[in-house]
PDB file of C-alpha atoms in Angstrom:
ATOM      1  CA  TYR A 284       0.000   0.000   0.000  1.00 63.00           C
ATOM      2  CA  LYS A 285       1.485   3.366  -1.070  1.00 64.00           C
ATOM      3  CA  ASP A 286       0.618   6.480   0.899  1.00 66.00           C
ATOM      4  CA  ALA A 287       1.173   9.853  -0.734  1.00 65.00           C
ATOM      5  CA  LYS A 288       2.903  11.169   2.402  1.00 65.00           C
ATOM      6  CA  ASP A 289       4.672   8.163   3.882  1.00 64.00           C
ATOM      7  CA  GLY A 290       5.474   6.135   0.762  1.00 69.00           C
ATOM      8  CA  TRP A 291       5.143   2.355   0.791  1.00 74.00           C
ATOM      9  CA  ASN A 292       3.665   0.556   3.803  1.00 77.00           C
ATOM     10  CA  GLU A 293       3.025  -3.107   4.472  1.00 85.00           C
ATOM     11  CA  ILE A 294      -0.363  -4.324   5.600  1.00 86.00           C
ATOM     12  CA  ILE A 295      -2.129  -7.679   5.294  1.00 85.00           C
ATOM     13  CA  HIS A 296      -5.796  -7.578   4.308  1.00 88.00           C
ATOM     14  CA  SER A 297      -7.583 -10.906   4.660  1.00 85.00           C
ATOM     15  CA  PHE A 298     -11.022 -11.540   3.164  1.00 83.00           C
ATOM     16  CA  LEU A 299     -11.155 -15.095   4.529  1.00 74.00           C
ATOM     17  CA  GLU A 300     -11.582 -13.820   8.105  1.00 57.00           C
ATOM     18  CA  PHE A 301      -9.423 -16.475   9.779  1.00 62.00           C
ATOM     19  CA  SER A 302      -6.491 -17.143   7.460  1.00 63.00           C
ATOM     20  CA  ALA A 303      -4.055 -14.533   8.752  1.00 69.00           C
ATOM     21  CA  HIS A 304      -4.795 -14.483  12.492  1.00 74.00           C
ATOM     22  CA  TYR A 305      -1.991 -16.843  13.431  1.00 72.00           C
ATOM     23  CA  PHE A 306       0.530 -15.232  11.100  1.00 72.00           C
ATOM     24  CA  SER A 307      -0.162 -11.805  12.579  1.00 72.00           C
ATOM     25  CA  GLU A 308       0.936 -13.034  16.017  1.00 75.00           C
ATOM     26  CA  VAL A 309       4.479 -13.722  14.809  1.00 77.00           C
ATOM     27  CA  SER A 310       4.744 -10.813  12.379  1.00 77.00           C
ATOM     28  CA  ASN A 311       5.120  -7.076  12.783  1.00 80.00           C
ATOM     29  CA  ILE A 312       2.937  -6.471   9.737  1.00 83.00           C
ATOM     30  CA  PRO A 313      -0.471  -4.973  10.694  1.00 85.00           C
ATOM     31  CA  THR A 314      -3.400  -7.148   9.643  1.00 86.00           C
ATOM     32  CA  VAL A 315      -7.028  -6.310   8.887  1.00 89.00           C
ATOM     33  CA  TYR A 316      -9.959  -8.621   8.157  1.00 90.00           C
ATOM     34  CA  THR A 317     -13.163  -7.998   6.227  1.00 91.00           C
ATOM     35  CA  LEU A 318     -16.108  -9.754   7.885  1.00 89.00           C
ATOM     36  CA  HIS A 319     -18.827 -10.989   5.527  1.00 89.00           C
ATOM     37  CA  ASP A 320     -21.205 -12.605   8.007  1.00 84.00           C
ATOM     38  CA  GLY A 321     -22.852 -11.882  11.308  1.00 80.00           C
ATOM     39  CA  LEU A 322     -21.775 -13.217  14.679  1.00 80.00           C
ATOM     40  CA  PRO A 323     -21.193 -16.977  14.294  1.00 81.00           C
ATOM     41  CA  ASN A 324     -22.922 -19.645  16.339  1.00 85.00           C
ATOM     42  CA  GLN A 325     -21.295 -19.985  19.757  1.00 86.00           C
ATOM     43  CA  GLU A 326     -20.561 -23.652  19.108  1.00 87.00           C
ATOM     44  CA  SER A 327     -18.604 -22.938  15.902  1.00 86.00           C
ATOM     45  CA  LEU A 328     -14.879 -22.688  15.262  1.00 82.00           C
ATOM     46  CA  ASP A 329     -15.362 -19.233  13.746  1.00 80.00           C
ATOM     47  CA  TYR A 330     -16.840 -18.001  17.029  1.00 84.00           C
ATOM     48  CA  TRP A 331     -13.817 -19.370  18.916  1.00 85.00           C
ATOM     49  CA  ARG A 332     -11.488 -17.506  16.534  1.00 82.00           C
ATOM     50  CA  LEU A 333     -13.246 -14.204  17.202  1.00 83.00           C
ATOM     51  CA  GLU A 334     -12.995 -14.843  20.948  1.00 85.00           C
ATOM     52  CA  ARG A 335      -9.348 -15.795  20.543  1.00 84.00           C
ATOM     53  CA  PHE A 336      -8.470 -12.697  18.484  1.00 82.00           C
ATOM     54  CA  PRO A 337     -10.892  -9.963  19.643  1.00 81.00           C
ATOM     55  CA  ARG A 338      -8.360  -7.141  19.354  1.00 80.00           C
ATOM     56  CA  ASP A 339      -7.383  -7.777  15.752  1.00 84.00           C
ATOM     57  CA  ASN A 340      -8.581  -5.191  13.248  1.00 88.00           C
ATOM     58  CA  TYR A 341     -11.907  -6.034  11.600  1.00 91.00           C
ATOM     59  CA  ILE A 342     -13.753  -4.242   8.820  1.00 94.00           C
ATOM     60  CA  ALA A 343     -17.546  -4.497   8.786  1.00 96.00           C
ATOM     61  CA  ILE A 344     -19.478  -4.293   5.512  1.00 97.00           C
ATOM     62  CA  SER A 345     -22.373  -2.297   6.997  1.00 97.00           C
ATOM     63  CA  ASN A 346     -23.178  -0.254  10.068  1.00 97.00           C
ATOM     64  CA  SER A 347     -25.835  -2.804  10.977  1.00 96.00           C
ATOM     65  CA  GLN A 348     -23.231  -5.555  11.083  1.00 96.00           C
ATOM     66  CA  ALA A 349     -20.767  -3.361  12.984  1.00 95.00           C
ATOM     67  CA  LYS A 350     -23.372  -2.528  15.632  1.00 94.00           C
ATOM     68  CA  LYS A 351     -24.010  -6.207  16.333  1.00 91.00           C
ATOM     69  CA  LEU A 352     -20.284  -6.985  16.596  1.00 89.00           C
ATOM     70  CA  GLN A 353     -19.202  -3.866  18.490  1.00 85.00           C
ATOM     71  CA  GLY A 354     -17.961  -4.669  21.977  1.00 82.00           C
ATOM     72  CA  PHE A 355     -17.208  -8.247  21.021  1.00 85.00           C
ATOM     73  CA  ILE A 356     -14.362  -7.489  18.601  1.00 86.00           C
ATOM     74  CA  THR A 357     -12.507  -4.391  17.393  1.00 86.00           C
ATOM     75  CA  ILE A 358     -14.202  -2.736  14.416  1.00 92.00           C
ATOM     76  CA  ALA A 359     -11.573  -0.689  12.568  1.00 93.00           C
ATOM     77  CA  GLY A 360     -14.064   0.709  10.072  1.00 95.00           C
ATOM     78  CA  VAL A 361     -17.108   0.144   7.892  1.00 97.00           C
ATOM     79  CA  VAL A 362     -16.632  -0.241   4.142  1.00 98.00           C
ATOM     80  CA  TYR A 363     -19.512  -1.004   1.792  1.00 98.00           C
ATOM     81  CA  HIS A 364     -19.069  -3.420  -1.078  1.00 97.00           C
ATOM     82  CA  GLY A 365     -18.660  -1.851  -4.513  1.00 97.00           C
ATOM     83  CA  LEU A 366     -19.460  -2.784  -8.098  1.00 97.00           C
ATOM     84  CA  ASN A 367     -17.581  -2.334 -11.336  1.00 97.00           C
ATOM     85  CA  ILE A 368     -20.344  -0.124 -12.616  1.00 96.00           C
ATOM     86  CA  SER A 369     -19.385  -0.656 -16.262  1.00 96.00           C
ATOM     87  CA  HIS A 370     -20.604  -4.257 -15.980  1.00 96.00           C
ATOM     88  CA  TYR A 371     -24.183  -3.156 -15.236  1.00 97.00           C
ATOM     89  CA  GLU A 372     -26.159  -1.511 -18.002  1.00 94.00           C
ATOM     90  CA  PRO A 373     -29.104   0.513 -16.668  1.00 95.00           C
ATOM     91  CA  ASN A 374     -32.581   0.099 -18.111  1.00 95.00           C
ATOM     92  CA  ILE A 375     -34.600   3.270 -17.579  1.00 93.00           C
ATOM     93  CA  LYS A 376     -37.796   1.779 -19.008  1.00 91.00           C
ATOM     94  CA  ASN A 377     -40.315   0.263 -16.636  1.00 87.00           C
ATOM     95  CA  GLY A 378     -39.842  -3.488 -16.380  1.00 91.00           C
ATOM     96  CA  ASP A 379     -42.358  -6.227 -17.016  1.00 92.00           C
ATOM     97  CA  TYR A 380     -42.062  -8.477 -13.961  1.00 97.00           C
ATOM     98  CA  LEU A 381     -41.125  -8.792 -10.320  1.00 98.00           C
ATOM     99  CA  LEU A 382     -37.863 -10.571  -9.588  1.00 98.00           C
ATOM    100  CA  PHE A 383     -36.451 -12.690  -6.792  1.00 97.00           C
ATOM    101  CA  ILE A 384     -32.850 -13.905  -6.946  1.00 96.00           C
ATOM    102  CA  GLY A 385     -31.389 -15.911  -4.104  1.00 92.00           C
ATOM    103  CA  ARG A 386     -31.199 -19.175  -2.235  1.00 91.00           C
ATOM    104  CA  TYR A 387     -34.492 -20.945  -1.694  1.00 92.00           C
ATOM    105  CA  MET A 388     -34.271 -20.756   2.078  1.00 92.00           C
ATOM    106  CA  PRO A 389     -36.724 -19.410   4.691  1.00 94.00           C
ATOM    107  CA  GLU A 390     -34.364 -16.617   5.767  1.00 95.00           C
ATOM    108  CA  LYS A 391     -34.295 -15.247   2.204  1.00 96.00           C
ATOM    109  CA  GLY A 392     -38.048 -14.643   2.204  1.00 96.00           C
ATOM    110  CA  VAL A 393     -38.710 -16.340  -1.126  1.00 96.00           C
ATOM    111  CA  GLU A 394     -42.191 -17.416   0.004  1.00 96.00           C
ATOM    112  CA  ASP A 395     -43.145 -13.828   0.855  1.00 97.00           C
ATOM    113  CA  ALA A 396     -41.881 -12.639  -2.533  1.00 97.00           C
ATOM    114  CA  LEU A 397     -43.988 -15.196  -4.419  1.00 97.00           C
ATOM    115  CA  ARG A 398     -47.104 -14.473  -2.376  1.00 97.00           C
ATOM    116  CA  ALA A 399     -46.734 -10.740  -3.085  1.00 98.00           C
ATOM    117  CA  GLY A 400     -46.483 -11.513  -6.791  1.00 97.00           C
ATOM    118  CA  ILE A 401     -49.571 -13.716  -6.713  1.00 97.00           C
ATOM    119  CA  GLU A 402     -51.545 -11.157  -4.682  1.00 97.00           C
ATOM    120  CA  THR A 403     -50.765  -8.385  -7.187  1.00 97.00           C
ATOM    121  CA  GLN A 404     -51.227 -10.698 -10.181  1.00 97.00           C
ATOM    122  CA  SER A 405     -47.734  -9.719 -11.344  1.00 96.00           C
ATOM    123  CA  LEU A 406     -45.492 -12.024 -13.321  1.00 96.00           C
ATOM    124  CA  THR A 407     -42.855 -12.985 -10.755  1.00 96.00           C
ATOM    125  CA  VAL A 408     -39.579 -14.481 -11.920  1.00 97.00           C
ATOM    126  CA  LEU A 409     -37.752 -16.792  -9.544  1.00 95.00           C
ATOM    127  CA  ALA A 410     -34.024 -17.295 -10.119  1.00 95.00           C
ATOM    128  CA  GLY A 411     -32.068 -19.611  -7.878  1.00 89.00           C
ATOM    129  CA  SER A 412     -29.872 -22.669  -7.848  1.00 85.00           C
ATOM    130  CA  LYS A 413     -31.552 -25.983  -8.689  1.00 83.00           C
ATOM    131  CA  GLU A 414     -29.842 -27.717  -5.774  1.00 86.00           C
ATOM    132  CA  TYR A 415     -32.335 -26.154  -3.353  1.00 85.00           C
ATOM    133  CA  ARG A 416     -35.248 -27.903  -5.070  1.00 85.00           C
ATOM    134  CA  GLU A 417     -34.385 -31.030  -3.125  1.00 86.00           C
ATOM    135  CA  ILE A 418     -34.806 -29.558   0.355  1.00 91.00           C
ATOM    136  CA  ALA A 419     -38.009 -30.005   2.352  1.00 93.00           C
ATOM    137  CA  TYR A 420     -38.726 -26.253   2.540  1.00 93.00           C
ATOM    138  CA  TYR A 421     -38.814 -25.936  -1.242  1.00 93.00           C
ATOM    139  CA  LYS A 422     -41.021 -28.990  -1.691  1.00 93.00           C
ATOM    140  CA  GLU A 423     -43.454 -28.043   1.071  1.00 94.00           C
ATOM    141  CA  LYS A 424     -43.655 -24.263   0.758  1.00 94.00           C
ATOM    142  CA  ILE A 425     -42.455 -23.205  -2.684  1.00 94.00           C
ATOM    143  CA  THR A 426     -43.649 -25.970  -5.002  1.00 94.00           C
ATOM    144  CA  PRO A 427     -47.380 -25.318  -4.319  1.00 95.00           C
ATOM    145  CA  LEU A 428     -46.923 -21.632  -5.209  1.00 95.00           C
ATOM    146  CA  LEU A 429     -45.316 -22.508  -8.538  1.00 93.00           C
ATOM    147  CA  ALA A 430     -48.712 -23.728  -9.739  1.00 94.00           C
ATOM    148  CA  SER A 431     -49.761 -20.085 -10.095  1.00 96.00           C
ATOM    149  CA  GLU A 432     -49.657 -18.670 -13.619  1.00 95.00           C
ATOM    150  CA  CYS A 433     -47.937 -15.624 -12.129  1.00 95.00           C
ATOM    151  CA  ILE A 434     -44.774 -17.518 -11.190  1.00 96.00           C
ATOM    152  CA  LYS A 435     -41.973 -18.358 -13.605  1.00 96.00           C
ATOM    153  CA  GLU A 436     -38.797 -20.149 -12.519  1.00 94.00           C
ATOM    154  CA  VAL A 437     -35.700 -19.625 -14.672  1.00 93.00           C
ATOM    155  CA  GLY A 438     -32.896 -21.152 -12.594  1.00 89.00           C
ATOM    156  CA  PHE A 439     -29.553 -19.634 -11.638  1.00 89.00           C
ATOM    157  CA  LEU A 440     -28.166 -17.008 -14.040  1.00 90.00           C
ATOM    158  CA  ALA A 441     -24.845 -15.173 -14.074  1.00 89.00           C
ATOM    159  CA  GLY A 442     -22.959 -12.586 -16.109  1.00 93.00           C
ATOM    160  CA  ARG A 443     -24.831 -10.748 -18.848  1.00 94.00           C
ATOM    161  CA  LYS A 444     -27.892 -12.953 -18.489  1.00 95.00           C
ATOM    162  CA  LYS A 445     -28.205 -11.975 -14.844  1.00 96.00           C
ATOM    163  CA  VAL A 446     -27.732  -8.276 -15.651  1.00 97.00           C
ATOM    164  CA  ALA A 447     -30.412  -8.487 -18.359  1.00 96.00           C
ATOM    165  CA  LEU A 448     -32.776 -10.214 -15.940  1.00 97.00           C
ATOM    166  CA  LEU A 449     -32.191  -7.534 -13.292  1.00 97.00           C
ATOM    167  CA  GLY A 450     -32.650  -4.684 -15.762  1.00 97.00           C
ATOM    168  CA  GLY A 451     -35.876  -6.091 -17.162  1.00 97.00           C
ATOM    169  CA  ALA A 452     -37.641  -6.229 -13.782  1.00 98.00           C
ATOM    170  CA  LYS A 453     -40.012  -3.543 -12.579  1.00 97.00           C
ATOM    171  CA  ALA A 454     -38.943  -4.276  -8.999  1.00 98.00           C
ATOM    172  CA  PHE A 455     -36.524  -6.522  -7.168  1.00 98.00           C
ATOM    173  CA  LEU A 456     -38.008  -8.240  -4.112  1.00 98.00           C
ATOM    174  CA  PHE A 457     -35.790  -8.713  -1.056  1.00 98.00           C
ATOM    175  CA  PRO A 458     -38.082  -9.694   1.848  1.00 98.00           C
ATOM    176  CA  ILE A 459     -35.357 -11.204   4.024  1.00 97.00           C
ATOM    177  CA  HIS A 460     -36.118 -12.863   7.362  1.00 97.00           C
ATOM    178  CA  TRP A 461     -32.663 -12.417   8.885  1.00 95.00           C
ATOM    179  CA  GLU A 462     -30.238  -9.590   9.627  1.00 95.00           C
ATOM    180  CA  GLU A 463     -28.254  -9.827   6.392  1.00 95.00           C
ATOM    181  CA  PRO A 464     -25.014  -7.820   6.729  1.00 96.00           C
ATOM    182  CA  PHE A 465     -25.112  -6.398   3.200  1.00 96.00           C
ATOM    183  CA  GLY A 466     -27.123  -7.896   0.343  1.00 94.00           C
ATOM    184  CA  MET A 467     -25.010  -7.465  -2.794  1.00 96.00           C
ATOM    185  CA  VAL A 468     -27.879  -8.222  -5.155  1.00 97.00           C
ATOM    186  CA  MET A 469     -29.716  -5.081  -3.996  1.00 98.00           C
ATOM    187  CA  ILE A 470     -27.031  -2.780  -5.341  1.00 98.00           C
ATOM    188  CA  GLU A 471     -26.771  -4.908  -8.484  1.00 98.00           C
ATOM    189  CA  ALA A 472     -30.485  -4.378  -9.086  1.00 98.00           C
ATOM    190  CA  MET A 473     -30.293  -0.630  -8.509  1.00 98.00           C
ATOM    191  CA  ALA A 474     -27.231  -0.402 -10.772  1.00 98.00           C
ATOM    192  CA  CYS A 475     -29.483  -1.785 -13.513  1.00 98.00           C
ATOM    193  CA  GLY A 476     -32.097   0.884 -12.752  1.00 98.00           C
ATOM    194  CA  THR A 477     -34.406  -1.526 -10.938  1.00 98.00           C
ATOM    195  CA  PRO A 478     -35.936  -0.349  -7.644  1.00 98.00           C
ATOM    196  CA  VAL A 479     -35.794  -2.594  -4.579  1.00 98.00           C
ATOM    197  CA  ILE A 480     -38.654  -3.579  -2.280  1.00 98.00           C
ATOM    198  CA  ALA A 481     -37.204  -4.997   0.923  1.00 98.00           C
ATOM    199  CA  TYR A 482     -37.986  -5.771   4.523  1.00 98.00           C
ATOM    200  CA  ASN A 483     -36.288  -3.536   7.058  1.00 98.00           C
ATOM    201  CA  ARG A 484     -33.694  -6.002   8.274  1.00 97.00           C
ATOM    202  CA  GLY A 485     -29.906  -5.907   8.403  1.00 96.00           C
ATOM    203  CA  SER A 486     -28.373  -3.309   6.099  1.00 97.00           C
ATOM    204  CA  VAL A 487     -31.481  -2.645   3.990  1.00 98.00           C
ATOM    205  CA  SER A 488     -32.041   0.891   5.288  1.00 98.00           C
ATOM    206  CA  GLU A 489     -28.382   1.710   4.543  1.00 98.00           C
ATOM    207  CA  LEU A 490     -28.556   0.535   0.943  1.00 98.00           C
ATOM    208  CA  VAL A 491     -32.075   1.484  -0.154  1.00 98.00           C
ATOM    209  CA  LYS A 492     -33.356   5.077  -0.063  1.00 98.00           C
ATOM    210  CA  ASP A 493     -37.008   4.775   0.817  1.00 98.00           C
ATOM    211  CA  GLY A 494     -39.221   6.406  -1.804  1.00 98.00           C
ATOM    212  CA  VAL A 495     -36.212   7.176  -4.014  1.00 98.00           C
ATOM    213  CA  THR A 496     -34.634   3.853  -5.007  1.00 98.00           C
ATOM    214  CA  GLY A 497     -37.429   1.604  -3.780  1.00 98.00           C
ATOM    215  CA  PHE A 498     -39.563   0.988  -0.715  1.00 98.00           C
ATOM    216  CA  ILE A 499     -38.649  -0.297   2.736  1.00 98.00           C
ATOM    217  CA  VAL A 500     -41.289  -2.403   4.480  1.00 98.00           C
ATOM    218  CA  GLU A 501     -41.429  -3.456   8.116  1.00 97.00           C
ATOM    219  CA  PRO A 502     -41.706  -7.271   8.235  1.00 97.00           C
ATOM    220  CA  ASN A 503     -44.133  -7.131  11.181  1.00 95.00           C
ATOM    221  CA  LEU A 504     -45.340  -4.888  14.004  1.00 92.00           C
ATOM    222  CA  THR A 505     -42.488  -5.804  16.351  1.00 91.00           C
ATOM    223  CA  ASN A 506     -40.837  -2.445  15.662  1.00 89.00           C
ATOM    224  CA  SER A 507     -43.973  -0.498  14.805  1.00 88.00           C
ATOM    225  CA  SER A 508     -42.302   2.783  15.801  1.00 89.00           C
ATOM    226  CA  ASN A 509     -40.216   2.447  12.620  1.00 91.00           C
ATOM    227  CA  LEU A 510     -43.317   2.858  10.464  1.00 93.00           C
ATOM    228  CA  SER A 511     -43.033   6.614  10.764  1.00 93.00           C
ATOM    229  CA  ASN A 512     -39.745   6.405   8.862  1.00 94.00           C
ATOM    230  CA  TRP A 513     -41.181   4.715   5.786  1.00 97.00           C
ATOM    231  CA  ILE A 514     -43.684   5.569   3.088  1.00 97.00           C
ATOM    232  CA  ILE A 515     -45.350   2.153   3.250  1.00 98.00           C
ATOM    233  CA  LYS A 516     -47.296   1.842   6.501  1.00 97.00           C
ATOM    234  CA  LYS A 517     -48.514  -1.721   6.066  1.00 97.00           C
ATOM    235  CA  THR A 518     -46.280  -4.565   7.194  1.00 97.00           C
ATOM    236  CA  GLY A 519     -45.280  -7.994   5.936  1.00 98.00           C
ATOM    237  CA  ILE A 520     -46.761  -9.284   2.691  1.00 98.00           C
ATOM    238  CA  GLU A 521     -49.453  -6.563   2.770  1.00 98.00           C
ATOM    239  CA  GLY A 522     -46.653  -4.003   2.787  1.00 98.00           C
ATOM    240  CA  LEU A 523     -44.909  -5.718  -0.114  1.00 98.00           C
ATOM    241  CA  VAL A 524     -48.169  -5.684  -2.075  1.00 98.00           C
ATOM    242  CA  GLU A 525     -48.682  -1.954  -1.528  1.00 98.00           C
ATOM    243  CA  ALA A 526     -45.075  -1.266  -2.514  1.00 98.00           C
ATOM    244  CA  VAL A 527     -45.473  -3.256  -5.748  1.00 98.00           C
ATOM    245  CA  ARG A 528     -48.574  -1.277  -6.634  1.00 97.00           C
ATOM    246  CA  ARG A 529     -46.720   2.007  -6.055  1.00 98.00           C
ATOM    247  CA  ILE A 530     -43.454   1.054  -7.742  1.00 97.00           C
ATOM    248  CA  GLY A 531     -44.211   3.384 -10.666  1.00 96.00           C
ATOM    249  CA  GLU A 532     -43.454   6.298  -8.330  1.00 97.00           C
ATOM    250  CA  ILE A 533     -39.753   5.411  -8.353  1.00 98.00           C
ATOM    251  CA  ASP A 534     -37.434   7.038 -10.907  1.00 97.00           C
ATOM    252  CA  ARG A 535     -35.190   4.307 -12.279  1.00 98.00           C
ATOM    253  CA  ARG A 536     -32.489   6.888 -13.076  1.00 98.00           C
ATOM    254  CA  ALA A 537     -32.271   7.663  -9.348  1.00 98.00           C
ATOM    255  CA  CYS A 538     -31.575   3.981  -8.641  1.00 98.00           C
ATOM    256  CA  ARG A 539     -28.581   3.968 -10.952  1.00 98.00           C
ATOM    257  CA  MET A 540     -27.308   7.307  -9.652  1.00 98.00           C
ATOM    258  CA  HIS A 541     -27.507   6.076  -6.056  1.00 98.00           C
ATOM    259  CA  VAL A 542     -25.140   3.204  -6.868  1.00 98.00           C
ATOM    260  CA  GLU A 543     -22.791   5.425  -8.869  1.00 98.00           C
ATOM    261  CA  GLU A 544     -22.476   7.761  -5.898  1.00 98.00           C
ATOM    262  CA  ASN A 545     -22.177   5.200  -3.107  1.00 98.00           C
ATOM    263  CA  PHE A 546     -21.415   1.638  -4.186  1.00 98.00           C
ATOM    264  CA  THR A 547     -18.675   1.575  -6.800  1.00 98.00           C
ATOM    265  CA  VAL A 548     -15.346  -0.228  -6.688  1.00 97.00           C
ATOM    266  CA  GLU A 549     -13.656   3.165  -6.426  1.00 97.00           C
ATOM    267  CA  ARG A 550     -15.662   4.119  -3.328  1.00 97.00           C
ATOM    268  CA  MET A 551     -14.866   0.751  -1.788  1.00 97.00           C
ATOM    269  CA  VAL A 552     -11.126   1.135  -2.438  1.00 95.00           C
ATOM    270  CA  ASP A 553     -11.150   4.632  -0.929  1.00 95.00           C
ATOM    271  CA  GLY A 554     -12.847   3.208   2.152  1.00 96.00           C
ATOM    272  CA  TYR A 555     -10.236   0.493   2.555  1.00 95.00           C
ATOM    273  CA  ILE A 556      -7.378   2.964   2.147  1.00 92.00           C
ATOM    274  CA  GLU A 557      -8.885   5.139   4.876  1.00 93.00           C
ATOM    275  CA  VAL A 558      -8.907   2.136   7.233  1.00 94.00           C
ATOM    276  CA  TYR A 559      -5.309   1.255   6.282  1.00 92.00           C
ATOM    277  CA  ARG A 560      -4.185   4.779   7.184  1.00 90.00           C
ATOM    278  CA  LYS A 561      -6.037   4.636  10.484  1.00 90.00           C
ATOM    279  CA  ILE A 562      -4.309   1.384  11.451  1.00 89.00           C
ATOM    280  CA  LEU A 563      -0.835   2.329  10.228  1.00 86.00           C
ATOM    281  CA  HIS A 564      -0.854   5.744  11.888  1.00 82.00           C
ATOM    282  CA  ARG A 565      -1.754   4.505  15.376  1.00 72.00           C
TER     283      ARG A 565
END
């Protein structure tokens, strides 16, 4: 790492969270780790590593994640993920369908997404890996919903096909049931000009600008005081339905601009360099 004032400096940046812990104990080279998940299960090896190395330097990928980890380990900074924006072509025309991309697991909220599509009689495209079709949740909860004429399953897509799928949607549904630390696919959707409709969990309120790049919906009435912060006052699937019906209020150009201003590779690199300087100048 080259600093304009101090010249070259050595620092180890690990994205595998555990790979450099032991090396850092026998080296004078400062080490920093980017954390991609929440606090691990207390019975796991990853949890033991965090307990074993609580004073190492960790980078969180959202303020939501940092808040949950603060006090347990040392958070050196928060740096959002960034996209190579040139890989995502924006589509400023209104899309033709709702879209869900993700693992077919309860915490991803795929069932809520499909029910919102059926309720609004909107073509809803489901894109996920075929391997999840064999699990009990898919067979018991998802398969019955696929009988609806509104639902179309296309399987896992990547590269240009994924970008085209994102850009062709009128809204991307992200009704997660867990505190997801970031949610990369949300910024991918907005980079393509597609607004996001998401439950207020994890980093959603940091990534989505309510009423500007999509709508934020409370998953239930547990935190009803938050309703005053959002345009959509209904909760759960009813909230998703209302958001779908109002999605035409969102300017797709604003979605793209939001990513260009906040979630590019360049912004991410600048964030990492700021953390490097903070650590090296202690």
